[in-house]
CSV table of C-alpha atoms in Angstrom, one decimal:
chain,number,residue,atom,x,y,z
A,1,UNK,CA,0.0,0.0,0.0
A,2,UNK,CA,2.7,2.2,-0.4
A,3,UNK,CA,3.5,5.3,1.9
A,4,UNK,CA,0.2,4.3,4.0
A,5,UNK,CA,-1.0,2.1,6.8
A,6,UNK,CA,-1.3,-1.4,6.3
A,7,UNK,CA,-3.5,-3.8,7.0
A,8,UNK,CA,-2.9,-8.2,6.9
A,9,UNK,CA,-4.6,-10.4,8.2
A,10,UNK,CA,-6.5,-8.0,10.4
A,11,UNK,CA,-4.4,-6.4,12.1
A,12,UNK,CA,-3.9,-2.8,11.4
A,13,UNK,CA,-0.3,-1.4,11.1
A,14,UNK,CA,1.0,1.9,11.3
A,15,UNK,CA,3.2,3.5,8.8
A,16,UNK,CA,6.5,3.4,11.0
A,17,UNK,CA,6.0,0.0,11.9
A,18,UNK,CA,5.9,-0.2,16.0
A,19,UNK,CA,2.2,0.6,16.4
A,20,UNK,CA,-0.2,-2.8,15.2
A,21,UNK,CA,-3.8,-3.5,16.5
A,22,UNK,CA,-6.8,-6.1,15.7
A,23,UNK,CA,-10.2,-4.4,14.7
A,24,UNK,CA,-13.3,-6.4,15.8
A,25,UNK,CA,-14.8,-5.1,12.1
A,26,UNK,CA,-13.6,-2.5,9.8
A,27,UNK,CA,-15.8,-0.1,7.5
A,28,UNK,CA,-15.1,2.5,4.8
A,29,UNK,CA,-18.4,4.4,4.4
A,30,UNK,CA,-18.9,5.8,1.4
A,31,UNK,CA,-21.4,9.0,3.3
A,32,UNK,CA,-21.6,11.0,6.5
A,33,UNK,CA,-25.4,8.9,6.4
A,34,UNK,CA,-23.5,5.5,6.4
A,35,UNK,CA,-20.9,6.4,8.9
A,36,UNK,CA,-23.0,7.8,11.6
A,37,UNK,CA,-24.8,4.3,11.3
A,38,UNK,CA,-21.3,2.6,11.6
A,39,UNK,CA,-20.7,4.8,15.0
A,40,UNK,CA,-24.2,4.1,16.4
A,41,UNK,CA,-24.3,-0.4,15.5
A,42,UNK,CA,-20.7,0.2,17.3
A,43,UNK,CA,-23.1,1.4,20.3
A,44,UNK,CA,-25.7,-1.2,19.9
A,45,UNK,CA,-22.3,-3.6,20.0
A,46,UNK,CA,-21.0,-2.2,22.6
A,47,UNK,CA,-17.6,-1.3,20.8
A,48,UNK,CA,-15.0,1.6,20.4
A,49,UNK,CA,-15.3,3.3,17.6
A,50,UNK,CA,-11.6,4.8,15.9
A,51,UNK,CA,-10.9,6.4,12.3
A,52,UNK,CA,-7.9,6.0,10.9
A,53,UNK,CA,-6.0,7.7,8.1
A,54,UNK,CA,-2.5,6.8,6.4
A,55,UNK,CA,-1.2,6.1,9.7
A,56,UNK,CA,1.2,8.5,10.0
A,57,UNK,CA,1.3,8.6,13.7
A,58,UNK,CA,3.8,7.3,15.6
A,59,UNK,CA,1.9,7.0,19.0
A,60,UNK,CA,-1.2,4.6,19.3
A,61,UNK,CA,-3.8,7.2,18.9
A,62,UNK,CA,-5.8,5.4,16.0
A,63,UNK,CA,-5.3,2.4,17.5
A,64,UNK,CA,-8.8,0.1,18.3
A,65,UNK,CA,-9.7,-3.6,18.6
A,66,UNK,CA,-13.3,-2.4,18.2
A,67,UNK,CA,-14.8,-0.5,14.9
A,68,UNK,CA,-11.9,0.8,12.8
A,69,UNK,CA,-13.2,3.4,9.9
A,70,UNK,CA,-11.2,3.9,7.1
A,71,UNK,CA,-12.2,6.9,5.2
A,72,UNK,CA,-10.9,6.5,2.0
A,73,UNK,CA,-14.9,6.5,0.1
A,74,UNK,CA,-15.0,10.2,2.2
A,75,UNK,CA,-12.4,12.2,-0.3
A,76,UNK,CA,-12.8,15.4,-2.8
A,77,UNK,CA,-13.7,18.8,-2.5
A,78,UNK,CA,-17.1,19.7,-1.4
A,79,UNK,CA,-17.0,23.1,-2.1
A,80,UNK,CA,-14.7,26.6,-3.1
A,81,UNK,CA,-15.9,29.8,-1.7
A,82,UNK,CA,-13.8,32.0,-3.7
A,83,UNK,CA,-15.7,35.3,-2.4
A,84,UNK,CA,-15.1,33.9,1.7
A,85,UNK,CA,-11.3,32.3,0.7
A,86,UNK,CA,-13.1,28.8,1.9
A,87,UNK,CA,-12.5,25.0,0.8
A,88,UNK,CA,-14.4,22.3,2.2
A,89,UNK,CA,-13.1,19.2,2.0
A,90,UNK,CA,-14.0,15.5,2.9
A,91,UNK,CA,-12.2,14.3,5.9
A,92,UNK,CA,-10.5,11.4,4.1
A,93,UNK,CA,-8.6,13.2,1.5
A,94,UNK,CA,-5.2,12.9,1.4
A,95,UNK,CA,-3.2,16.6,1.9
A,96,UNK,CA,-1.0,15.4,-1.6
A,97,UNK,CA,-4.4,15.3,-3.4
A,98,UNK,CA,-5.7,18.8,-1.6
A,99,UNK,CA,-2.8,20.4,-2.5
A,100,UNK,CA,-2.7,19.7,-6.6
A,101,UNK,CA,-6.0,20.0,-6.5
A,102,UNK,CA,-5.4,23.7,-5.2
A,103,UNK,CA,-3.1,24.5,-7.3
A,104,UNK,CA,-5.0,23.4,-9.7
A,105,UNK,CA,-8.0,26.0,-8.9
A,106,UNK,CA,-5.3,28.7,-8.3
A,107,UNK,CA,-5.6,28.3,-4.5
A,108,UNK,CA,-3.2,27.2,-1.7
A,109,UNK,CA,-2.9,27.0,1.9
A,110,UNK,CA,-1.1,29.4,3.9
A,111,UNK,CA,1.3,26.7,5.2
A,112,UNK,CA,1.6,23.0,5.9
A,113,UNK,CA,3.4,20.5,7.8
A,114,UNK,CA,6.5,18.7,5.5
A,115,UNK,CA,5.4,15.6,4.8
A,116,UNK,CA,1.9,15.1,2.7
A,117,UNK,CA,0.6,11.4,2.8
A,118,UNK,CA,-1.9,12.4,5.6
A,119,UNK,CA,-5.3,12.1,5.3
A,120,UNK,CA,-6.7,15.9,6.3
A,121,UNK,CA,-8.5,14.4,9.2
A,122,UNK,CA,-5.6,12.8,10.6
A,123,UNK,CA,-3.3,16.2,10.1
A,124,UNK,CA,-5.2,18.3,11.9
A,125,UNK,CA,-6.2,15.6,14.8
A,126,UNK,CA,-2.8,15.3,16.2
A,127,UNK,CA,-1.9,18.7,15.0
A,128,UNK,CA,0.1,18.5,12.2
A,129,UNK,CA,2.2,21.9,11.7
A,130,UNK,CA,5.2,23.3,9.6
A,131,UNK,CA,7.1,26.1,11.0
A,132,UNK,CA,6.3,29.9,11.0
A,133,UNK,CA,6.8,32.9,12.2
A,134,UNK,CA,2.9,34.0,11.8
A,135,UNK,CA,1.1,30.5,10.8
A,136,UNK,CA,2.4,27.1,11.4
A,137,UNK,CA,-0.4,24.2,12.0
A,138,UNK,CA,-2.5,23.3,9.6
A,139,UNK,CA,-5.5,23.1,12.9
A,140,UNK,CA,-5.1,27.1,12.9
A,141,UNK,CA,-6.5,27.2,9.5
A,142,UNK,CA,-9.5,25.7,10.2
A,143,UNK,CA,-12.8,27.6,9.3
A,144,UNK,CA,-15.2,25.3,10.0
A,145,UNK,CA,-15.7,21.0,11.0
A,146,UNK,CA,-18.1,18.9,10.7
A,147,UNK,CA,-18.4,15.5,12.8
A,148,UNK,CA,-20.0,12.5,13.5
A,149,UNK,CA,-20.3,12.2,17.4
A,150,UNK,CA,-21.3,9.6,19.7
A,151,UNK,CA,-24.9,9.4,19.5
A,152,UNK,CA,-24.6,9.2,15.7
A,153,UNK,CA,-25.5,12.9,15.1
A,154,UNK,CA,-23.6,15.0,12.8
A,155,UNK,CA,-22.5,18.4,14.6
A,156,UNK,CA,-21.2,21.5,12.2
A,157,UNK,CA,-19.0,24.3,14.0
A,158,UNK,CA,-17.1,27.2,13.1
A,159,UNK,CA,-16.2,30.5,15.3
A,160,UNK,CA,-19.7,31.2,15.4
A,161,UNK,CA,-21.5,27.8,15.7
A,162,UNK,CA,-20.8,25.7,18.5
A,163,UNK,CA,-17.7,28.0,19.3
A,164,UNK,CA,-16.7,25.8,22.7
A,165,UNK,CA,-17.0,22.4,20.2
A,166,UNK,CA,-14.7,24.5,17.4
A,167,UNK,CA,-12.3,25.8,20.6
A,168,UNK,CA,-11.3,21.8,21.2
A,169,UNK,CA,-12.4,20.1,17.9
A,170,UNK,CA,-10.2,21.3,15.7
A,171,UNK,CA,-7.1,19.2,17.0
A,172,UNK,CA,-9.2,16.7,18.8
A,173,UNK,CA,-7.0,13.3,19.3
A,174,UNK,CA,-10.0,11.7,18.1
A,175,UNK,CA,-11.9,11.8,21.6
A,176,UNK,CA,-14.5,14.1,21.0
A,177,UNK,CA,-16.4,12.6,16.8
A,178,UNK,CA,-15.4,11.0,13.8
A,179,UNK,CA,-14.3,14.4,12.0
A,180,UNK,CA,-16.4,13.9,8.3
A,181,UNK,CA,-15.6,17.9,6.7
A,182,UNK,CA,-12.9,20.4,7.4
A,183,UNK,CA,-13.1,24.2,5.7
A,184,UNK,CA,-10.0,25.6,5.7
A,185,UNK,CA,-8.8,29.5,4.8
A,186,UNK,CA,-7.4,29.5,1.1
A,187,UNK,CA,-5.5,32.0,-0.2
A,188,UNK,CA,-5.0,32.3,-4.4
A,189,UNK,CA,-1.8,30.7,-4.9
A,190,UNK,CA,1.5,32.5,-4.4
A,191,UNK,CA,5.3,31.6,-4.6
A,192,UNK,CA,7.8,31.2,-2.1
A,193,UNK,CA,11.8,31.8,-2.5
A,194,UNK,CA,13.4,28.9,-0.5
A,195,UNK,CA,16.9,29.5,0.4
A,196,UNK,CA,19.0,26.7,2.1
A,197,UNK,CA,22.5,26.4,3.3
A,198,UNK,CA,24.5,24.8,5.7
A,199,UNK,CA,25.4,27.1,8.9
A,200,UNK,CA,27.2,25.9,11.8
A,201,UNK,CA,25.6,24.8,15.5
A,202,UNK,CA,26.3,28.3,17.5
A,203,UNK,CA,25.4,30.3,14.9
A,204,UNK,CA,22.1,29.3,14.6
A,205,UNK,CA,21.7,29.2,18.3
A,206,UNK,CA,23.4,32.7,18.4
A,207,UNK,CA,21.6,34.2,16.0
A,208,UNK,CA,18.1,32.1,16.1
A,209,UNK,CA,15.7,35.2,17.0
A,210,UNK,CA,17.2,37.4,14.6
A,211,UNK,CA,16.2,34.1,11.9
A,212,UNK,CA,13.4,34.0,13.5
A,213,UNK,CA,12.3,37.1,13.4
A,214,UNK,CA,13.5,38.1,9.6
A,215,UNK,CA,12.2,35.3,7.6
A,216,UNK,CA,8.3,33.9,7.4
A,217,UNK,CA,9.3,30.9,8.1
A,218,UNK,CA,12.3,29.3,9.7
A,219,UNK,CA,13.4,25.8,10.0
A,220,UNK,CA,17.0,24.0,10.2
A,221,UNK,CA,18.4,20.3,11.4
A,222,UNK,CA,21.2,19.6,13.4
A,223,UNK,CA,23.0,16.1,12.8
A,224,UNK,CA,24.4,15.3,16.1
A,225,UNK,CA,27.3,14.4,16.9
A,226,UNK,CA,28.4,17.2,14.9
A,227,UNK,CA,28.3,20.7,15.0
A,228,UNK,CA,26.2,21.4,11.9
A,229,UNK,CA,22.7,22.5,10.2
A,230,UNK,CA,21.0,22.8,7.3
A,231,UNK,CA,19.5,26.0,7.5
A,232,UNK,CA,16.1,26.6,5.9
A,233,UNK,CA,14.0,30.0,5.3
A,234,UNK,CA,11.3,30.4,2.8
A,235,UNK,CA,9.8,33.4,2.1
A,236,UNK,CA,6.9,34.8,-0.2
A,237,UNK,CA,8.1,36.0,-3.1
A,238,UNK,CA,7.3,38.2,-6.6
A,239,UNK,CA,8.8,35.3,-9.1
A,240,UNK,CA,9.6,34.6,-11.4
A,241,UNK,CA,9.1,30.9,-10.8
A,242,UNK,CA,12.4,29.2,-10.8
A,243,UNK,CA,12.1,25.7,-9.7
A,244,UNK,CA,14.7,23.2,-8.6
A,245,UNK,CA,16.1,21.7,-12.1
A,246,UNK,CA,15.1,18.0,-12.3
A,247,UNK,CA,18.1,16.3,-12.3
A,248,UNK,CA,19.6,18.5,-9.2
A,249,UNK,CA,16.0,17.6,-7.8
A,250,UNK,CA,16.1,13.8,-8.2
A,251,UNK,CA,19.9,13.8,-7.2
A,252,UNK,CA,19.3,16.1,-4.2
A,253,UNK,CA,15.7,14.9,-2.7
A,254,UNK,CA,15.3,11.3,-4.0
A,255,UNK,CA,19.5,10.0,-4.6
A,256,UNK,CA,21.4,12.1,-1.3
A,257,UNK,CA,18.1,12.8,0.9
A,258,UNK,CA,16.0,9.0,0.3
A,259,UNK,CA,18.7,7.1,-1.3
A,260,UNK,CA,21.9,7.1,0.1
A,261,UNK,CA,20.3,8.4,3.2
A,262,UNK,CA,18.5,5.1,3.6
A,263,UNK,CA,22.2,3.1,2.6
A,264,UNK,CA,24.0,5.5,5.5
A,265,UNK,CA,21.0,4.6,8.2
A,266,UNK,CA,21.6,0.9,6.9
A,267,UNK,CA,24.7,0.9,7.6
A,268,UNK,CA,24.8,2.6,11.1
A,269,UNK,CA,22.4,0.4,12.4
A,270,UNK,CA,24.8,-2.6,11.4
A,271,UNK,CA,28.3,-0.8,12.7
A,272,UNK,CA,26.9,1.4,15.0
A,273,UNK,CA,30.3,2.8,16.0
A,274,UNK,CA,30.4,4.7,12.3
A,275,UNK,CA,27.3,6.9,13.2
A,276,UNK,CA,29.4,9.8,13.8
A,277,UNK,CA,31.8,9.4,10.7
A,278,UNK,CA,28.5,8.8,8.9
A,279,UNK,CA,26.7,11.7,10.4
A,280,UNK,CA,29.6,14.4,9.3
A,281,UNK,CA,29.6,13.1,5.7
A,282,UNK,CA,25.5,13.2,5.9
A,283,UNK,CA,25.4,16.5,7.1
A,284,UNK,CA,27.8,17.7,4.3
A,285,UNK,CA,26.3,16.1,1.2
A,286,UNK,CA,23.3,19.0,0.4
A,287,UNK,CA,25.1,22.1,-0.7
A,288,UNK,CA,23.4,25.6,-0.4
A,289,UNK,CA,20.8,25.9,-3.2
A,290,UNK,CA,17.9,28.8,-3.6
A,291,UNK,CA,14.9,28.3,-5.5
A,292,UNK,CA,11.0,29.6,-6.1
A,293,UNK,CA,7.8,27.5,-6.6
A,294,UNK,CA,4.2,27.2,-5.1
A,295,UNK,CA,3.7,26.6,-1.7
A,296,UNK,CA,3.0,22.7,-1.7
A,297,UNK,CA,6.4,22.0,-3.8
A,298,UNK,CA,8.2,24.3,-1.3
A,299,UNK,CA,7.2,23.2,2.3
A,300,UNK,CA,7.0,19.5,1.7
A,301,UNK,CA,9.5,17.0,0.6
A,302,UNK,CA,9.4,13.0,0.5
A,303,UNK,CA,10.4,11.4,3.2
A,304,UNK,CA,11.3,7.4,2.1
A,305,UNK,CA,13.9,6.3,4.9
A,306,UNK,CA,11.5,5.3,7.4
A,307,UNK,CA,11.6,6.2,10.9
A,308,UNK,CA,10.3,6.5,14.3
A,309,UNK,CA,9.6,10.0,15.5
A,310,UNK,CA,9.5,12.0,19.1
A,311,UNK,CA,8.4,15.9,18.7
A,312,UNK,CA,8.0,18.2,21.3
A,313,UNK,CA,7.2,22.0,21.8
A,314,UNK,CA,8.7,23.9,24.5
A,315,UNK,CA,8.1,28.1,24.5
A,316,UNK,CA,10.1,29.6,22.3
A,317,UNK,CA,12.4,31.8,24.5
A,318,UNK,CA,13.4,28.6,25.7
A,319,UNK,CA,15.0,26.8,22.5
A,320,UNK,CA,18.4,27.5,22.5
A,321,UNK,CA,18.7,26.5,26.0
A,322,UNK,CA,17.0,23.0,25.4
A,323,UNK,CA,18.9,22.6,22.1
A,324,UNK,CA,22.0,23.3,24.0
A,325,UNK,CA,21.1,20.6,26.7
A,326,UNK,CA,20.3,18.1,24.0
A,327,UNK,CA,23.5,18.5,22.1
A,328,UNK,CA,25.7,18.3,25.8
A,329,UNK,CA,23.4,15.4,26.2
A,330,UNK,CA,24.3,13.9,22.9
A,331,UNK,CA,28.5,14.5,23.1
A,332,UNK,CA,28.9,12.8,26.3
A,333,UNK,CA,26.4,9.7,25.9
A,334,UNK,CA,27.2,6.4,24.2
A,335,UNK,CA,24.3,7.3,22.0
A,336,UNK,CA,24.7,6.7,18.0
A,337,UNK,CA,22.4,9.1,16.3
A,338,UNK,CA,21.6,8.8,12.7
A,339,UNK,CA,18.8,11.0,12.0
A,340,UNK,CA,19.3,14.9,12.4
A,341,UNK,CA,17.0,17.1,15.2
A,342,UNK,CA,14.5,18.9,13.1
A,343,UNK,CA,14.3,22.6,14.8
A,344,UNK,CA,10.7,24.5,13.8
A,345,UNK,CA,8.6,27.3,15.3
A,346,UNK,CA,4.5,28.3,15.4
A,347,UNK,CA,3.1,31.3,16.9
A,348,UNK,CA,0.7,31.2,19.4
A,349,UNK,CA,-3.0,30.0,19.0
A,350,UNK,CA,-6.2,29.6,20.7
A,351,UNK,CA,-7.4,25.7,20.2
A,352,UNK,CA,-7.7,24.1,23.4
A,353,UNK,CA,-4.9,21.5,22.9
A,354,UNK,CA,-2.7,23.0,20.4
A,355,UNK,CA,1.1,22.0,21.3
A,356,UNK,CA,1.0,26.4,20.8
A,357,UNK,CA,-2.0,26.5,22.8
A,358,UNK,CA,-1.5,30.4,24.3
A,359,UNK,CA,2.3,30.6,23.4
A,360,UNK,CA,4.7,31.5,21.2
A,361,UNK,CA,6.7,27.6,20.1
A,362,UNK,CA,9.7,25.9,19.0
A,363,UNK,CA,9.5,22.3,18.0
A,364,UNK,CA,12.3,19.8,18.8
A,365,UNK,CA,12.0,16.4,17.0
A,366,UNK,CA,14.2,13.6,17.3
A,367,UNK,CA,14.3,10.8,15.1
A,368,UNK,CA,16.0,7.0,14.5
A,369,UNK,CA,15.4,4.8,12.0
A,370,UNK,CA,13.3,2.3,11.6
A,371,UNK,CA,14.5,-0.8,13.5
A,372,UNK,CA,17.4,1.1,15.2
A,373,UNK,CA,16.7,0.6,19.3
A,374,UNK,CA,15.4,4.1,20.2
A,375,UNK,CA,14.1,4.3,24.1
A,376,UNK,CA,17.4,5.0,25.6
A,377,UNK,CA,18.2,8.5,23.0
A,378,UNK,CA,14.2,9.3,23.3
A,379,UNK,CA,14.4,9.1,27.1
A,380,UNK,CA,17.4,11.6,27.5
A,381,UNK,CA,15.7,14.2,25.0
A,382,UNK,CA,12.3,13.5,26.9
A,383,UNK,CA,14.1,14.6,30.4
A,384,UNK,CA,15.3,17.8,28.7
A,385,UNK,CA,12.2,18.5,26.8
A,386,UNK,CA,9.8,18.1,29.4
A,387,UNK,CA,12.1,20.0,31.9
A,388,UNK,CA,11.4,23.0,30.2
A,389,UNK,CA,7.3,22.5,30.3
A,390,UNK,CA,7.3,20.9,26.6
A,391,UNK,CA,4.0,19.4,24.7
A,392,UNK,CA,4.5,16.6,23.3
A,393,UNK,CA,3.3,16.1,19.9
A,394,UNK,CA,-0.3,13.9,20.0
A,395,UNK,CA,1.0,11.9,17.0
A,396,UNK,CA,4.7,11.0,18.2
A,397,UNK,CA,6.3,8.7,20.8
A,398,UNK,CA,6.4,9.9,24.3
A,399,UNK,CA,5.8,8.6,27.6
A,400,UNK,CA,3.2,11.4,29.3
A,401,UNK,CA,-0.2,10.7,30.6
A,402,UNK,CA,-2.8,13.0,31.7
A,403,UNK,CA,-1.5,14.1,35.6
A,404,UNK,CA,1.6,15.5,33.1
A,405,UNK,CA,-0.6,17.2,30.4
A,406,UNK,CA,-3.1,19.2,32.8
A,407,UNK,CA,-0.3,20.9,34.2
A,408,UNK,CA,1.2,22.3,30.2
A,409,UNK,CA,-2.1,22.8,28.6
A,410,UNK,CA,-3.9,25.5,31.2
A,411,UNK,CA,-7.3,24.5,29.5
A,412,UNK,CA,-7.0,20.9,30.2
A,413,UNK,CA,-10.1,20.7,32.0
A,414,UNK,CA,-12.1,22.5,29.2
A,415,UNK,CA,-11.7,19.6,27.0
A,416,UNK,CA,-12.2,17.4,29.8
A,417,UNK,CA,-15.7,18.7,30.2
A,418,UNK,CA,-16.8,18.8,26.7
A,419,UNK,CA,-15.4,15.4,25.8
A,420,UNK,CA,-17.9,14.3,28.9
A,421,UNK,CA,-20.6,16.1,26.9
A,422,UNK,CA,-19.9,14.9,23.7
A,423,UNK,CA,-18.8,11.3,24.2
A,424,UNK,CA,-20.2,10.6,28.0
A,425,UNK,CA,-19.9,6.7,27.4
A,426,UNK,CA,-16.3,7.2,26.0
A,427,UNK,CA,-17.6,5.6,22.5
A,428,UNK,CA,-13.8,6.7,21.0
A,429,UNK,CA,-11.9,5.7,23.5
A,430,UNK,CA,-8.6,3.8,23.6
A,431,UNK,CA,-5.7,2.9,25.2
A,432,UNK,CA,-3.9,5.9,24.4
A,433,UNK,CA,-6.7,8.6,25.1
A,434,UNK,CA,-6.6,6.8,28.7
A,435,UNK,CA,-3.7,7.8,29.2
A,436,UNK,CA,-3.0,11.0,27.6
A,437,UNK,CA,-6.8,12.6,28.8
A,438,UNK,CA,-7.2,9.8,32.2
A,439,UNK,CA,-10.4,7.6,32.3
C-alpha cells in the first residue's frame, strides 16, 4: 500500500511499523449517512469506535480492537468559496491530493506541515504543523468541522456555531467525533523563495531570534554528533518561478536525501560505532541551493527512509537552552544518532490542545530509524524536553499521561468537560486517550 497504513490479516499497522492493532470489524463508508450508522451499530455492539487515516502517527492514537473506519470513500472537494477564501473538503482526503487539487483551482494553503501522505482528518487531529513565524499548524487554518459524534448525530462548528465544540475540535485526538468535513482559509496561490544552506551549530543558536524574526518561516536540522545545520528560510516571493532543475531535484531529494540516506541509516544500524563518521559526511552532502515554486512543492518534501519520531514543543524563548542541553546530552552519551534534530517554530494560537496552545513555540523532534533501538536516546531528549514544560506532539512517541498534560495545557479541563458532553460513554476511547486525557 505504499506510503500508507497497512493492514494483513486483520491487524492494522501503522506507517513506522511499532504501532499494530486487531479491529473487531472495519468499515469504509462511502457517506456522513453510512458512517454515523457505523458509530451508532458500534453502540448497539458495545464497541470503540476509531478512524484512521495513512497512519502516519507514531503514538497509538488510531489504535482500536473495536470498529476501525477507514475513510478512504470520504475524499474530494465539497466546495470553493472563492468570495469567503473557503474550501471544504472530505475528511478522508489525502493533503498530496488537496494540495494539486489547489493549485490546480489557483488556491493554496497558507502553510503546511513537510510531509503530505496524511489524510486531512488525521493532520489536523494530532496537530500536524510546519514552521512559521505568523502561521504554522494546519489546525489554525481551520474555518469550519463537521463530525460525527457519539450518538450518531452529525454536529457543524465554526467560530460562530458551536464556538466551545470548534475551541477543542479542531485538534481533537479523536476523543471528542469522527471528523467527516474540514473548511479551511485558502489564499490564491502565491510563490515562495526557498533558500538553504548549511550554517554551523552556535550560529544558529546565536543568532536564532534574529532568523526567526526576519524570515516567514524558519526551520533548520542539526545532525548530532556534529556541530552542523541545514539552514532553511522560505519566504513569499514576486517570481519569477524558478524551480529546482530536475536532475539537481532527483539527485538532491530522492538520490542524497532517500537514497543514500537510507544506505548511511543501513549501515549505522549494522556498525553502529560509524554513526558519527557517517553523520559528518550526511550533514555535508546538500550544498546551499535557492529556489522559487508554489507553496506545496516548497514546504513539503518526500520522506522514504522510514523512521520512528519524538516531537516536542517547548516556548520559544526557551529553544536554544534545550537545544544546547540536547547536544551536551548527545557529546557525552554512548548514543549513536543517525537522523538529524528537526528545529521548527509556530506562533501562538487559541485551540484548546494545540502544542501552541496560548504561546509562542519551538519544536524539537528527534528521530531514528526504523529498526534502530530508540528508548534510551528518546528518554534523555524527553528529560530535557519536558524540563522545560514541553507538549509533546499527540502523533509522536512519548511517555506522558494526563496528571503530566493538565499541568502544560492551562485549558486541560475545558476539553475534559466537553469530551464528557460529547462522548459521555467514551464511545472513541482507547488505550492511548486513557492515558493522555485519564479515564
Amino acid at each position: 500500500m505504499g506510503s500508507t497504513a497497512s493492514a494483513r490479516n486483520g491487524t492494522w499497522r501503522n506507517w513506522g511499523g511499532n504501532v499494530s492493532a486487531r479491529p473487531a470489524r472495519e468499515v469504509a463508508p462511502a457517506s456522513v449517512e453510512e458512517l454515523a450508522d457505523a458509530v451508532r451499530r458500534a453502540a448497539e455492539d458495545g464497541l470503540p469506535v476509531k478512524a484512521v487515516g495513512t497512519g502516519h502517527s507514531f503514538t497509538s492514537i488510531a489504535a482500536t480492537d473495536g470498529v476501525l473506519i477507514r475513510p478512504q470513500l470520504l475524499t474530494g472537494i465539497r466546495d470553493i468559496d472563492r468570495v469567503g477564501g473557503t474550501v471544504t473538503v472530505e475528511a478522508g482526503t489525502p493533503l498530496k491530493r488537496l494540495n494539486v487539487a489547489l493549485a490546480r483551482e489557483g488556491l493554496s494553503l497558507a502553510n503546511m506541515g513537510d510531509i503530505m501522505e496524511q489524510t486531512v482528518s488525521g493532520a489536523i487531529s494530532t496537530g500536524t504543523h510546519g514552521t512559521g513565524r505568523d502561521s504554522a499548524s494546519i489546525a489554525a487554518q481551520i474555518r469550519g468541522l463537521e463530525l460525527v459524534t457519539a450518538d450518531g448525530s452529525v454536529l457543524t462548528c465554526s467560530a460562530k456555531e458551536n464556538p466551545d465544540v470548534f475551541a477543542a475540535a479542531r485538534i481533537g485526538l479523536g476523543a471528542l467525533g469522527v471528523v467527516t468535513a474540514i473548511t479551511f482559509a485558502v489564499e490564491p496561490v502565491f510563490l515562495l523563495t526557498a533558500r538553504e544552506e548549511p550554517m554551523p551549530f552556535d550560529r544558529v543558536c546565536a543568532e536564532f531570534d534574529q532568523l526567526h524574526a526576519e524570515n516567514e518561516h524558519f526551520e533548520f536540522y542539526w545532525f548530532p554528533h556534529t556541530g552542523n545545520t541545514n539552514t532553511k528560510r522560505n519566504n513569499r516571493s514576486a517570481g519569477p518561478e524558478r524551480p529546482v532543475p530536475a536532475l539537481r531535484g532527483w539527485f538532491e531529494d530522492e538520490f542524497l536525501s532517500n537514497g543514500v540516506f537510507q544506505a548511511a541509516n543501513w549501515l549505522g544500524r549494522a556498525v553502529p560505532p560509524a554513526v558519527p563518521a557517517i553523520a559528518r559526511i550526511s550533514s555535508r552532502a546538500l550544498s546551499a541551493r535557492t529556489y522559487t515554486d508554489i507553496p506545496y512543492k516548497v514546504f513539503t518534501s518526500p520522506r522514504r527512509v522510514r523512521f520512528v519520531e519524538m516531537e516536542y514543543a517547548v516556548p520559544r524563548a526557551a529553544l536554544v537552552e534545550t537545544l544546547r542541553e540536547l547536544k551536551a546530552m548527545v557529546d557525552r552519551s554512548p548514543l549513536r544518532v543517525s537522523f538529524p534534530v528537526e528545529v521548527r517554530t509556530a506562533p501562538a494560537d487559541d485551540i484548546t490542545l494545540s502544542t501552541a496552545s496560548g504561546r509562542d513555540s519551538a519544536y524539537i523532534a528527534v528521530h531514528m530509524f526504523k529498526g534502530t533501538p530508540y528508548q534510551g536516546y528518546f528518554t534523555a531528549a524527553e528529560r530535557i524536553l519536558t524540563a522545560h514544560e514541553g507538549r509533546p506532539h499527540w502523533g509522536k512517541i512519548h511517555t506522558r499521561d494526563a496528571a503530566y498534560l493538565s499541568r502544560v495545557y492551562p485549558r486541560f479541563e475545558e476539553f475534559a468537560t466537553l469530551r464528557d458532553r460529547l462522548d459521555p460513554e467514551r464511545r472513541f476511547r482507547n488505550d492511548y486517550l486513557r492515558r493522555v486525557l485519564g479515564a
